[in-house]
Amino acid sequence: MQLPEEVTRAALDWLNENLTPDQIDASHLDFGSPDRQFEFPTLIRPLDDLVLNEHLITAVQQLLGTDDIRLMQADLWPKVGVESEQHDAQANTDQRMHMDYGNNTLLHPDWYQPEAVAAIIYYDDGTITAGGTAYVPRQGESDPAYQPPFIHMPGLAGKPFFNDRTTVEQWFRDHDPVAYELRQTLYTREQQVTFQPGTILFYRHDIWHRGTPVTPGKLRRVHNLGWRRADARGWTNWNEGWARQSYNGEVESLIGRSTPRQRCLLDFPLPGDRWWTPARLQQVAARYEPFGFDPAPYLKSMPTGQ
Ligand SMILES: O=C(O)CCC(=O)C(=O)O
Ligand SMILES: [Fe+2]
């Protein structure tokens, strides 16, 4: 879907000023921002505020069936188009078909009780850059491609990890012909996302998908996001701890200017949560009031009997 223009405008303006082809290290061909510089919190307001945007919260709350959700991942990264012969076994250019759950949870997802959701926000025009994410829709309960356990992919259940499609499928052809055949059907079934600046793809961590090549010389900038239910088990944060960059006022200001729903993404209990007592609220407020924190919503719905 397309995010409302007012949601993405500030981030797009920032990116079109500060993350353009001449500002990118063209040798950075892996997933993720170089030196993790665009992992949330980036301390760049338009980027951090987009990650915490209320529209995204509403959508994720609906998808996960609860108001109590947590952010697990937010990273903005450039994918630079290169000639296809320039890729090696770990290259990200023409990705292998995969699911994302393997390095986001220690457990195995349950199709019927989704506990987490991922998203990609695209900041460029796919008709110019190409590189639309490819995905394989699940065709009902008996779909052979979606019979758990989902272990027919690199890095899972003892298989070696490579990122590059050609390398991976050669390995499966030589070592696991049954999985090879299954995986071949995924490539024939794949469909590709079309995108403009501000398009968002919500997807599951147990959907088959992959990144496809960006046109040589072009730049595709995307945000990868992930959330989980607060009560989900096994899921782990991709980014470093949110509090880690505290002390210079930037993280504190993020907390101060956020709404209770936005703070909740970072494990700040919602108003009405049993965690809150008058004393705890006073202590938290003492820490963040210099940064604009308003204790009123928490006070108003203070759990009774505390
Ligand atoms: O770049 C894309 O379109 C998808 C990337 C992806 O699926 C991944 O790196 O896990
Ligand atoms: Fe992925």
PDB file of C-alpha atoms and ligand atoms in Angstrom:
ATOM      1  CA  MET A   1       0.000   0.000   0.000  1.00  0.00           C
ATOM      2  CA  GLN A   2       0.908   3.655  -0.290  1.00  0.00           C
ATOM      3  CA  LEU A   3       1.627   5.603   2.895  1.00  0.00           C
ATOM      4  CA  PRO A   4      -0.037   9.030   3.050  1.00  0.00           C
ATOM      5  CA  GLU A   5       2.243  11.686   1.606  1.00  0.00           C
ATOM      6  CA  GLU A   6       2.378  13.599   4.912  1.00  0.00           C
ATOM      7  CA  VAL A   7       3.764  10.501   6.638  1.00  0.00           C
ATOM      8  CA  THR A   8       6.805  10.138   4.397  1.00  0.00           C
ATOM      9  CA  ARG A   9       7.431  13.711   3.253  1.00  0.00           C
ATOM     10  CA  ALA A  10      10.013  14.741   5.868  1.00  0.00           C
ATOM     11  CA  ALA A  11      11.963  11.481   5.567  1.00  0.00           C
ATOM     12  CA  LEU A  12      11.953  11.681   1.779  1.00  0.00           C
ATOM     13  CA  ASP A  13      13.161  15.280   1.838  1.00  0.00           C
ATOM     14  CA  TRP A  14      15.962  14.280   4.186  1.00  0.00           C
ATOM     15  CA  LEU A  15      16.955  11.283   2.059  1.00  0.00           C
ATOM     16  CA  ASN A  16      16.890  13.227  -1.197  1.00  0.00           C
ATOM     17  CA  GLU A  17      19.259  15.705   0.416  1.00  0.00           C
ATOM     18  CA  ASN A  18      21.538  13.354   2.356  1.00  0.00           C
ATOM     19  CA  LEU A  19      21.429   9.873   0.836  1.00  0.00           C
ATOM     20  CA  THR A  20      21.921  10.297  -2.888  1.00  0.00           C
ATOM     21  CA  PRO A  21      24.050   8.206  -5.304  1.00  0.00           C
ATOM     22  CA  ASP A  22      27.102  10.455  -4.900  1.00  0.00           C
ATOM     23  CA  GLN A  23      26.914  10.107  -1.090  1.00  0.00           C
ATOM     24  CA  ILE A  24      26.754   6.302  -1.085  1.00  0.00           C
ATOM     25  CA  ASP A  25      29.623   3.880  -0.766  1.00  0.00           C
ATOM     26  CA  ALA A  26      28.972   1.853  -3.920  1.00  0.00           C
ATOM     27  CA  SER A  27      31.049  -1.032  -2.574  1.00  0.00           C
ATOM     28  CA  HIS A  28      28.534  -1.621   0.229  1.00  0.00           C
ATOM     29  CA  LEU A  29      26.571  -4.502  -1.251  1.00  0.00           C
ATOM     30  CA  ASP A  30      25.145  -6.145   1.850  1.00  0.00           C
ATOM     31  CA  PHE A  31      21.863  -5.801   3.693  1.00  0.00           C
ATOM     32  CA  GLY A  32      21.749  -3.026   6.287  1.00  0.00           C
ATOM     33  CA  SER A  33      23.141   0.464   6.603  1.00  0.00           C
ATOM     34  CA  PRO A  34      26.930   0.835   6.485  1.00  0.00           C
ATOM     35  CA  ASP A  35      28.309   0.919  10.065  1.00  0.00           C
ATOM     36  CA  ARG A  36      24.696   0.542  11.281  1.00  0.00           C
ATOM     37  CA  GLN A  37      24.375   4.320  10.916  1.00  0.00           C
ATOM     38  CA  PHE A  38      20.671   4.249   9.994  1.00  0.00           C
ATOM     39  CA  GLU A  39      19.531   1.775  12.600  1.00  0.00           C
ATOM     40  CA  PHE A  40      16.882   3.255  14.880  1.00  0.00           C
ATOM     41  CA  PRO A  41      17.424   5.437  16.831  1.00  0.00           C
ATOM     42  CA  THR A  42      19.441   7.257  14.174  1.00  0.00           C
ATOM     43  CA  LEU A  43      19.025  10.537  16.056  1.00  0.00           C
ATOM     44  CA  ILE A  44      17.930  11.996  12.719  1.00  0.00           C
ATOM     45  CA  ARG A  45      14.452  13.294  13.482  1.00  0.00           C
ATOM     46  CA  PRO A  46      12.638  12.724  10.177  1.00  0.00           C
ATOM     47  CA  LEU A  47      13.847   9.116  10.086  1.00  0.00           C
ATOM     48  CA  ASP A  48      13.174   8.279  13.734  1.00  0.00           C
ATOM     49  CA  ASP A  49       9.763   9.951  13.687  1.00  0.00           C
ATOM     50  CA  LEU A  50       8.737   7.962  10.622  1.00  0.00           C
ATOM     51  CA  VAL A  51       9.670   4.697  12.324  1.00  0.00           C
ATOM     52  CA  LEU A  52       7.401   5.652  15.235  1.00  0.00           C
ATOM     53  CA  ASN A  53       4.617   7.062  13.039  1.00  0.00           C
ATOM     54  CA  GLU A  54       1.084   6.533  14.351  1.00  0.00           C
ATOM     55  CA  HIS A  55      -0.203   5.219  10.993  1.00  0.00           C
ATOM     56  CA  LEU A  56       2.283   2.366  11.167  1.00  0.00           C
ATOM     57  CA  ILE A  57       1.316   1.639  14.768  1.00  0.00           C
ATOM     58  CA  THR A  58      -2.364   1.410  13.857  1.00  0.00           C
ATOM     59  CA  ALA A  59      -1.639  -0.941  10.967  1.00  0.00           C
ATOM     60  CA  VAL A  60       0.583  -3.213  13.040  1.00  0.00           C
ATOM     61  CA  GLN A  61      -1.867  -3.275  15.936  1.00  0.00           C
ATOM     62  CA  GLN A  62      -4.524  -4.456  13.503  1.00  0.00           C
ATOM     63  CA  LEU A  63      -2.282  -7.065  11.928  1.00  0.00           C
ATOM     64  CA  LEU A  64      -1.147  -8.492  15.262  1.00  0.00           C
ATOM     65  CA  GLY A  65      -4.536  -8.203  16.979  1.00  0.00           C
ATOM     66  CA  THR A  66      -3.283  -6.294  20.016  1.00  0.00           C
ATOM     67  CA  ASP A  67      -2.455  -2.758  21.094  1.00  0.00           C
ATOM     68  CA  ASP A  68       0.602  -3.961  22.988  1.00  0.00           C
ATOM     69  CA  ILE A  69       3.296  -4.185  20.324  1.00  0.00           C
ATOM     70  CA  ARG A  70       7.078  -3.758  20.277  1.00  0.00           C
ATOM     71  CA  LEU A  71       9.502  -2.566  17.648  1.00  0.00           C
ATOM     72  CA  MET A  72      12.194  -5.171  16.861  1.00  0.00           C
ATOM     73  CA  GLN A  73      13.886  -3.747  13.798  1.00  0.00           C
ATOM     74  CA  ALA A  74      14.248  -0.466  11.970  1.00  0.00           C
ATOM     75  CA  ASP A  75      17.102   0.020   9.546  1.00  0.00           C
ATOM     76  CA  LEU A  76      17.338   2.157   6.462  1.00  0.00           C
ATOM     77  CA  TRP A  77      19.744   0.968   3.785  1.00  0.00           C
ATOM     78  CA  PRO A  78      20.822   1.667   0.256  1.00  0.00           C
ATOM     79  CA  LYS A  79      20.896  -1.030  -2.413  1.00  0.00           C
ATOM     80  CA  VAL A  80      23.158  -0.070  -5.264  1.00  0.00           C
ATOM     81  CA  GLY A  81      22.662  -1.608  -8.698  1.00  0.00           C
ATOM     82  CA  VAL A  82      25.707  -3.523  -9.947  1.00  0.00           C
ATOM     83  CA  GLU A  83      26.404  -5.717 -12.977  1.00  0.00           C
ATOM     84  CA  SER A  84      25.250  -9.226 -12.158  1.00  0.00           C
ATOM     85  CA  GLU A  85      28.673 -10.811 -12.696  1.00  0.00           C
ATOM     86  CA  GLN A  86      29.991  -8.731  -9.788  1.00  0.00           C
ATOM     87  CA  HIS A  87      28.324 -10.829  -7.146  1.00  0.00           C
ATOM     88  CA  ASP A  88      29.785 -13.502  -4.936  1.00  0.00           C
ATOM     89  CA  ALA A  89      28.293 -16.173  -2.647  1.00  0.00           C
ATOM     90  CA  GLN A  90      27.240 -13.664  -0.008  1.00  0.00           C
ATOM     91  CA  ALA A  91      26.149 -10.909  -2.373  1.00  0.00           C
ATOM     92  CA  ASN A  92      22.761  -9.347  -1.826  1.00  0.00           C
ATOM     93  CA  THR A  93      22.207  -8.453  -5.500  1.00  0.00           C
ATOM     94  CA  ASP A  94      20.053 -11.379  -6.654  1.00  0.00           C
ATOM     95  CA  GLN A  95      18.958 -12.923  -3.368  1.00  0.00           C
ATOM     96  CA  ARG A  96      18.116 -16.519  -2.645  1.00  0.00           C
ATOM     97  CA  MET A  97      14.494 -17.327  -1.828  1.00  0.00           C
ATOM     98  CA  HIS A  98      14.113 -17.242   1.942  1.00  0.00           C
ATOM     99  CA  MET A  99      11.940 -16.480   4.928  1.00  0.00           C
ATOM    100  CA  ASP A 100      13.043 -13.937   7.537  1.00  0.00           C
ATOM    101  CA  TYR A 101      12.164 -15.744  10.746  1.00  0.00           C
ATOM    102  CA  GLY A 102      15.511 -17.527  11.096  1.00  0.00           C
ATOM    103  CA  ASN A 103      17.485 -14.565  12.388  1.00  0.00           C
ATOM    104  CA  ASN A 104      14.580 -12.845  14.138  1.00  0.00           C
ATOM    105  CA  THR A 105      13.321 -15.587  16.445  1.00  0.00           C
ATOM    106  CA  LEU A 106      14.921 -18.578  18.099  1.00  0.00           C
ATOM    107  CA  LEU A 107      11.664 -20.520  17.721  1.00  0.00           C
ATOM    108  CA  HIS A 108       9.587 -21.511  14.665  1.00  0.00           C
ATOM    109  CA  PRO A 109       6.619 -19.390  13.567  1.00  0.00           C
ATOM    110  CA  ASP A 110       3.093 -20.787  13.724  1.00  0.00           C
ATOM    111  CA  TRP A 111       1.195 -19.839  10.539  1.00  0.00           C
ATOM    112  CA  TYR A 112      -2.112 -19.622  12.358  1.00  0.00           C
ATOM    113  CA  GLN A 113      -0.915 -17.441  15.238  1.00  0.00           C
ATOM    114  CA  PRO A 114       1.292 -14.739  13.784  1.00  0.00           C
ATOM    115  CA  GLU A 115       3.240 -13.004  16.526  1.00  0.00           C
ATOM    116  CA  ALA A 116       5.340 -10.657  14.441  1.00  0.00           C
ATOM    117  CA  VAL A 117       5.201  -8.657  11.239  1.00  0.00           C
ATOM    118  CA  ALA A 118       7.810  -7.120   8.958  1.00  0.00           C
ATOM    119  CA  ALA A 119       7.635  -4.233   6.508  1.00  0.00           C
ATOM    120  CA  ILE A 120       9.678  -2.564   3.802  1.00  0.00           C
ATOM    121  CA  ILE A 121       9.153   1.109   2.986  1.00  0.00           C
ATOM    122  CA  TYR A 122      10.474   2.036  -0.455  1.00  0.00           C
ATOM    123  CA  TYR A 123      11.797   5.557  -1.057  1.00  0.00           C
ATOM    124  CA  ASP A 124      12.415   5.340  -4.781  1.00  0.00           C
ATOM    125  CA  ASP A 125      10.497   4.692  -7.964  1.00  0.00           C
ATOM    126  CA  GLY A 126      10.628   1.026  -8.945  1.00  0.00           C
ATOM    127  CA  THR A 127      10.086   1.829 -12.617  1.00  0.00           C
ATOM    128  CA  ILE A 128      13.490   3.565 -12.525  1.00  0.00           C
ATOM    129  CA  THR A 129      15.470   1.457 -10.056  1.00  0.00           C
ATOM    130  CA  ALA A 130      13.880  -2.015 -10.464  1.00  0.00           C
ATOM    131  CA  GLY A 131      14.654  -4.248  -7.448  1.00  0.00           C
ATOM    132  CA  GLY A 132      11.076  -4.974  -6.372  1.00  0.00           C
ATOM    133  CA  THR A 133      10.936  -7.527  -3.584  1.00  0.00           C
ATOM    134  CA  ALA A 134       9.686 -10.861  -4.928  1.00  0.00           C
ATOM    135  CA  TYR A 135       7.280 -12.955  -2.856  1.00  0.00           C
ATOM    136  CA  VAL A 136       5.368 -16.212  -3.171  1.00  0.00           C
ATOM    137  CA  PRO A 137       1.682 -16.055  -2.150  1.00  0.00           C
ATOM    138  CA  ARG A 138       0.534 -19.040  -0.094  1.00  0.00           C
ATOM    139  CA  GLN A 139      -2.160 -21.043  -1.865  1.00  0.00           C
ATOM    140  CA  GLY A 140      -4.145 -22.462   1.011  1.00  0.00           C
ATOM    141  CA  GLU A 141      -3.422 -25.030   3.634  1.00  0.00           C
ATOM    142  CA  SER A 142      -2.193 -27.749   1.276  1.00  0.00           C
ATOM    143  CA  ASP A 143       0.317 -25.540  -0.561  1.00  0.00           C
ATOM    144  CA  PRO A 144       3.431 -27.760  -0.813  1.00  0.00           C
ATOM    145  CA  ALA A 145       5.686 -24.712  -0.464  1.00  0.00           C
ATOM    146  CA  TYR A 146       4.206 -23.859   2.926  1.00  0.00           C
ATOM    147  CA  GLN A 147       4.310 -27.151   4.807  1.00  0.00           C
ATOM    148  CA  PRO A 148       6.175 -26.675   8.111  1.00  0.00           C
ATOM    149  CA  PRO A 149       8.822 -27.049   9.334  1.00  0.00           C
ATOM    150  CA  PHE A 150      10.253 -24.322   7.127  1.00  0.00           C
ATOM    151  CA  ILE A 151      13.817 -25.531   6.888  1.00  0.00           C
ATOM    152  CA  HIS A 152      14.470 -25.674   3.129  1.00  0.00           C
ATOM    153  CA  MET A 153      16.614 -22.602   3.052  1.00  0.00           C
ATOM    154  CA  PRO A 154      20.231 -21.573   3.630  1.00  0.00           C
ATOM    155  CA  GLY A 155      21.280 -21.275   7.256  1.00  0.00           C
ATOM    156  CA  LEU A 156      18.415 -23.374   8.604  1.00  0.00           C
ATOM    157  CA  ALA A 157      18.763 -26.807  10.210  1.00  0.00           C
ATOM    158  CA  GLY A 158      22.464 -27.123   9.428  1.00  0.00           C
ATOM    159  CA  LYS A 159      22.495 -25.944   5.806  1.00  0.00           C
ATOM    160  CA  PRO A 160      25.291 -23.525   4.958  1.00  0.00           C
ATOM    161  CA  PHE A 161      24.385 -19.868   4.556  1.00  0.00           C
ATOM    162  CA  PHE A 162      24.850 -18.061   1.269  1.00  0.00           C
ATOM    163  CA  ASN A 163      22.823 -15.076   0.114  1.00  0.00           C
ATOM    164  CA  ASP A 164      23.299 -15.247  -3.651  1.00  0.00           C
ATOM    165  CA  ARG A 165      20.602 -17.140  -5.562  1.00  0.00           C
ATOM    166  CA  THR A 166      22.891 -18.910  -8.034  1.00  0.00           C
ATOM    167  CA  THR A 167      25.263 -20.132  -5.332  1.00  0.00           C
ATOM    168  CA  VAL A 168      22.398 -21.323  -3.147  1.00  0.00           C
ATOM    169  CA  GLU A 169      20.530 -23.234  -5.840  1.00  0.00           C
ATOM    170  CA  GLN A 170      23.724 -24.941  -6.999  1.00  0.00           C
ATOM    171  CA  TRP A 171      24.242 -26.088  -3.426  1.00  0.00           C
ATOM    172  CA  PHE A 172      20.682 -27.451  -3.139  1.00  0.00           C
ATOM    173  CA  ARG A 173      20.942 -29.201  -6.526  1.00  0.00           C
ATOM    174  CA  ASP A 174      24.099 -30.984  -5.350  1.00  0.00           C
ATOM    175  CA  HIS A 175      23.123 -31.734  -1.736  1.00  0.00           C
ATOM    176  CA  ASP A 176      19.337 -31.736  -1.319  1.00  0.00           C
ATOM    177  CA  PRO A 177      17.527 -32.497  -4.613  1.00  0.00           C
ATOM    178  CA  VAL A 178      14.063 -32.635  -3.013  1.00  0.00           C
ATOM    179  CA  ALA A 179      14.446 -29.158  -1.534  1.00  0.00           C
ATOM    180  CA  TYR A 180      16.006 -28.038  -4.828  1.00  0.00           C
ATOM    181  CA  GLU A 181      12.839 -29.007  -6.732  1.00  0.00           C
ATOM    182  CA  LEU A 182      10.625 -27.273  -4.179  1.00  0.00           C
ATOM    183  CA  ARG A 183      12.746 -24.141  -4.324  1.00  0.00           C
ATOM    184  CA  GLN A 184      12.637 -24.089  -8.128  1.00  0.00           C
ATOM    185  CA  THR A 185       8.835 -23.886  -7.947  1.00  0.00           C
ATOM    186  CA  LEU A 186       9.156 -20.842  -5.670  1.00  0.00           C
ATOM    187  CA  TYR A 187      11.050 -18.931  -8.338  1.00  0.00           C
ATOM    188  CA  THR A 188       8.464 -19.783 -10.994  1.00  0.00           C
ATOM    189  CA  ARG A 189       5.641 -18.696  -8.677  1.00  0.00           C
ATOM    190  CA  GLU A 190       7.194 -15.463  -7.445  1.00  0.00           C
ATOM    191  CA  GLN A 191       5.471 -12.127  -7.958  1.00  0.00           C
ATOM    192  CA  GLN A 192       7.184  -8.780  -7.658  1.00  0.00           C
ATOM    193  CA  VAL A 193       6.270  -5.700  -5.646  1.00  0.00           C
ATOM    194  CA  THR A 194       5.875  -2.499  -7.648  1.00  0.00           C
ATOM    195  CA  PHE A 195       6.719   0.651  -5.734  1.00  0.00           C
ATOM    196  CA  GLN A 196       6.901   4.410  -5.698  1.00  0.00           C
ATOM    197  CA  PRO A 197       8.367   6.619  -2.986  1.00  0.00           C
ATOM    198  CA  GLY A 198       6.281   5.906   0.112  1.00  0.00           C
ATOM    199  CA  THR A 199       5.063   2.417  -0.817  1.00  0.00           C
ATOM    200  CA  ILE A 200       5.011  -0.001   2.112  1.00  0.00           C
ATOM    201  CA  LEU A 201       4.980  -3.775   1.933  1.00  0.00           C
ATOM    202  CA  PHE A 202       3.810  -5.553   5.068  1.00  0.00           C
ATOM    203  CA  TYR A 203       4.863  -9.181   5.132  1.00  0.00           C
ATOM    204  CA  ARG A 204       5.212 -12.149   7.437  1.00  0.00           C
ATOM    205  CA  HIS A 205       8.456 -13.636   8.700  1.00  0.00           C
ATOM    206  CA  ASP A 206       7.243 -16.964   7.280  1.00  0.00           C
ATOM    207  CA  ILE A 207       6.533 -15.829   3.712  1.00  0.00           C
ATOM    208  CA  TRP A 208       8.919 -16.887   0.932  1.00  0.00           C
ATOM    209  CA  HIS A 209      10.482 -13.787  -0.608  1.00  0.00           C
ATOM    210  CA  ARG A 210      13.761 -12.319  -1.843  1.00  0.00           C
ATOM    211  CA  GLY A 211      15.462  -9.152  -3.028  1.00  0.00           C
ATOM    212  CA  THR A 212      15.903  -8.805  -6.795  1.00  0.00           C
ATOM    213  CA  PRO A 213      18.628  -6.920  -8.697  1.00  0.00           C
ATOM    214  CA  VAL A 214      18.573  -3.141  -8.850  1.00  0.00           C
ATOM    215  CA  THR A 215      19.362  -1.633 -12.246  1.00  0.00           C
ATOM    216  CA  PRO A 216      23.139  -1.048 -12.535  1.00  0.00           C
ATOM    217  CA  GLY A 217      24.012   2.504 -11.554  1.00  0.00           C
ATOM    218  CA  LYS A 218      20.695   3.076  -9.777  1.00  0.00           C
ATOM    219  CA  LEU A 219      20.060   3.408  -6.057  1.00  0.00           C
ATOM    220  CA  ARG A 220      17.120   1.911  -4.153  1.00  0.00           C
ATOM    221  CA  ARG A 221      16.669   3.132  -0.567  1.00  0.00           C
ATOM    222  CA  VAL A 222      14.408   1.197   1.788  1.00  0.00           C
ATOM    223  CA  HIS A 223      13.508   0.958   5.431  1.00  0.00           C
ATOM    224  CA  ASN A 224      13.244  -2.540   6.895  1.00  0.00           C
ATOM    225  CA  LEU A 225      10.967  -2.673   9.906  1.00  0.00           C
ATOM    226  CA  GLY A 226       9.808  -5.389  12.276  1.00  0.00           C
ATOM    227  CA  TRP A 227       7.385  -5.566  15.188  1.00  0.00           C
ATOM    228  CA  ARG A 228       6.125  -8.272  17.527  1.00  0.00           C
ATOM    229  CA  ARG A 229       3.343  -8.735  20.003  1.00  0.00           C
ATOM    230  CA  ALA A 230       4.489  -7.810  23.531  1.00  0.00           C
ATOM    231  CA  ASP A 231       3.634 -11.347  24.673  1.00  0.00           C
ATOM    232  CA  ALA A 232       5.426 -13.126  21.815  1.00  0.00           C
ATOM    233  CA  ARG A 233       8.099 -15.611  22.778  1.00  0.00           C
ATOM    234  CA  GLY A 234      11.488 -16.183  21.187  1.00  0.00           C
ATOM    235  CA  TRP A 235      11.644 -13.043  19.029  1.00  0.00           C
ATOM    236  CA  THR A 236      14.814 -10.993  19.426  1.00  0.00           C
ATOM    237  CA  ASN A 237      15.703  -7.398  18.689  1.00  0.00           C
ATOM    238  CA  TRP A 238      17.628  -6.756  15.510  1.00  0.00           C
ATOM    239  CA  ASN A 239      18.771  -3.313  16.593  1.00  0.00           C
ATOM    240  CA  GLU A 240      20.788  -2.485  19.661  1.00  0.00           C
ATOM    241  CA  GLY A 241      18.982  -1.566  22.896  1.00  0.00           C
ATOM    242  CA  TRP A 242      16.915   1.585  22.580  1.00  0.00           C
ATOM    243  CA  ALA A 243      18.304   3.157  25.761  1.00  0.00           C
ATOM    244  CA  ARG A 244      21.895   2.639  24.752  1.00  0.00           C
ATOM    245  CA  GLN A 245      22.481   6.033  23.158  1.00  0.00           C
ATOM    246  CA  SER A 246      20.953   7.936  26.089  1.00  0.00           C
ATOM    247  CA  TYR A 247      22.675  10.735  28.065  1.00  0.00           C
ATOM    248  CA  ASN A 248      23.051  13.399  25.415  1.00  0.00           C
ATOM    249  CA  GLY A 249      19.386  14.308  25.231  1.00  0.00           C
ATOM    250  CA  GLU A 250      18.592  12.765  21.841  1.00  0.00           C
ATOM    251  CA  VAL A 251      16.936   9.560  23.028  1.00  0.00           C
ATOM    252  CA  GLU A 252      15.407  11.489  25.905  1.00  0.00           C
ATOM    253  CA  SER A 253      13.911  13.953  23.423  1.00  0.00           C
ATOM    254  CA  LEU A 254      12.532  11.056  21.385  1.00  0.00           C
ATOM    255  CA  ILE A 255      10.752   9.792  24.494  1.00  0.00           C
ATOM    256  CA  GLY A 256       9.637  13.298  25.423  1.00  0.00           C
ATOM    257  CA  ARG A 257       8.057  14.151  22.051  1.00  0.00           C
ATOM    258  CA  SER A 258       6.454  10.742  21.511  1.00  0.00           C
ATOM    259  CA  THR A 259       2.891   9.740  22.324  1.00  0.00           C
ATOM    260  CA  PRO A 260       2.147   6.912  24.761  1.00  0.00           C
ATOM    261  CA  ARG A 261       1.464   4.598  21.783  1.00  0.00           C
ATOM    262  CA  GLN A 262       4.808   5.462  20.232  1.00  0.00           C
ATOM    263  CA  ARG A 263       6.702   4.941  23.484  1.00  0.00           C
ATOM    264  CA  CYS A 264       4.994   1.600  23.877  1.00  0.00           C
ATOM    265  CA  LEU A 265       6.899   0.369  20.801  1.00  0.00           C
ATOM    266  CA  LEU A 266      10.061   0.800  22.873  1.00  0.00           C
ATOM    267  CA  ASP A 267       8.658  -1.093  25.890  1.00  0.00           C
ATOM    268  CA  PHE A 268       7.418   1.949  27.746  1.00  0.00           C
ATOM    269  CA  PRO A 269       4.232   0.598  29.423  1.00  0.00           C
ATOM    270  CA  LEU A 270       0.946   1.965  27.997  1.00  0.00           C
ATOM    271  CA  PRO A 271      -1.259   4.154  30.224  1.00  0.00           C
ATOM    272  CA  GLY A 272      -3.304   1.817  32.386  1.00  0.00           C
ATOM    273  CA  ASP A 273      -0.597  -0.880  32.365  1.00  0.00           C
ATOM    274  CA  ARG A 274      -0.157  -2.552  35.737  1.00  0.00           C
ATOM    275  CA  TRP A 275       3.469  -1.457  35.767  1.00  0.00           C
ATOM    276  CA  TRP A 276       2.481   2.116  36.614  1.00  0.00           C
ATOM    277  CA  THR A 277       2.215   3.271  40.214  1.00  0.00           C
ATOM    278  CA  PRO A 278       2.073   6.926  41.322  1.00  0.00           C
ATOM    279  CA  ALA A 279       5.657   6.662  42.578  1.00  0.00           C
ATOM    280  CA  ARG A 280       6.985   5.127  39.365  1.00  0.00           C
ATOM    281  CA  LEU A 281       5.230   7.742  37.269  1.00  0.00           C
ATOM    282  CA  GLN A 282       6.773  10.500  39.365  1.00  0.00           C
ATOM    283  CA  GLN A 283      10.236   8.997  38.908  1.00  0.00           C
ATOM    284  CA  VAL A 284       9.896   8.498  35.167  1.00  0.00           C
ATOM    285  CA  ALA A 285       8.454  12.001  34.819  1.00  0.00           C
ATOM    286  CA  ALA A 286      11.413  13.446  36.732  1.00  0.00           C
ATOM    287  CA  ARG A 287      13.699  11.904  34.151  1.00  0.00           C
ATOM    288  CA  TYR A 288      11.832  13.058  31.036  1.00  0.00           C
ATOM    289  CA  GLU A 289       9.939  16.229  31.920  1.00  0.00           C
ATOM    290  CA  PRO A 290      12.920  18.362  30.792  1.00  0.00           C
ATOM    291  CA  PHE A 291      12.306  16.798  27.359  1.00  0.00           C
ATOM    292  CA  GLY A 292       8.578  17.524  27.153  1.00  0.00           C
ATOM    293  CA  PHE A 293       7.188  14.372  28.754  1.00  0.00           C
ATOM    294  CA  ASP A 294       3.568  14.824  29.887  1.00  0.00           C
ATOM    295  CA  PRO A 295       2.548  12.455  32.699  1.00  0.00           C
ATOM    296  CA  ALA A 296      -1.182  13.303  32.334  1.00  0.00           C
ATOM    297  CA  PRO A 297      -2.294  10.318  30.188  1.00  0.00           C
ATOM    298  CA  TYR A 298      -0.572   7.900  32.577  1.00  0.00           C
ATOM    299  CA  LEU A 299      -1.993   9.650  35.625  1.00  0.00           C
ATOM    300  CA  LYS A 300      -5.508   9.663  34.172  1.00  0.00           C
ATOM    301  CA  SER A 301      -5.571   5.905  33.720  1.00  0.00           C
ATOM    302  CA  MET A 302      -3.462   4.959  36.729  1.00  0.00           C
ATOM    303  CA  PRO A 303      -4.394   1.378  37.648  1.00  0.00           C
ATOM    304  CA  THR A 304      -6.533   1.380  40.769  1.00  0.00           C
ATOM    305  CA  GLY A 305      -5.362  -0.172  44.051  1.00  0.00           C
ATOM    306  CA  GLN A 306      -1.752   0.950  43.526  1.00  0.00           C
TER     307      GLN A 306
HETATM  308  O1  LIG B   1      15.787  -6.066  -0.554  1.00  0.00           O
HETATM  309  C1  LIG B   1      14.678  -6.608  -0.614  1.00  0.00           C
HETATM  310  O2  LIG B   1      13.799  -6.274  -1.424  1.00  0.00           O
HETATM  311  C2  LIG B   1      14.384  -7.740   0.326  1.00  0.00           C
HETATM  312  C3  LIG B   1      15.503  -7.969   1.282  1.00  0.00           C
HETATM  313  C4  LIG B   1      15.325  -9.174   2.119  1.00  0.00           C
HETATM  314  O3  LIG B   1      14.398  -9.895   1.976  1.00  0.00           O
HETATM  315  C5  LIG B   1      16.317  -9.496   3.171  1.00  0.00           C
HETATM  316  O4  LIG B   1      17.435  -8.965   3.141  1.00  0.00           O
HETATM  317  O5  LIG B   1      15.985 -10.308   4.051  1.00  0.00           O
HETATM  318 FE    FE B   2      14.135 -11.155   3.687  1.00  0.00          FE
END
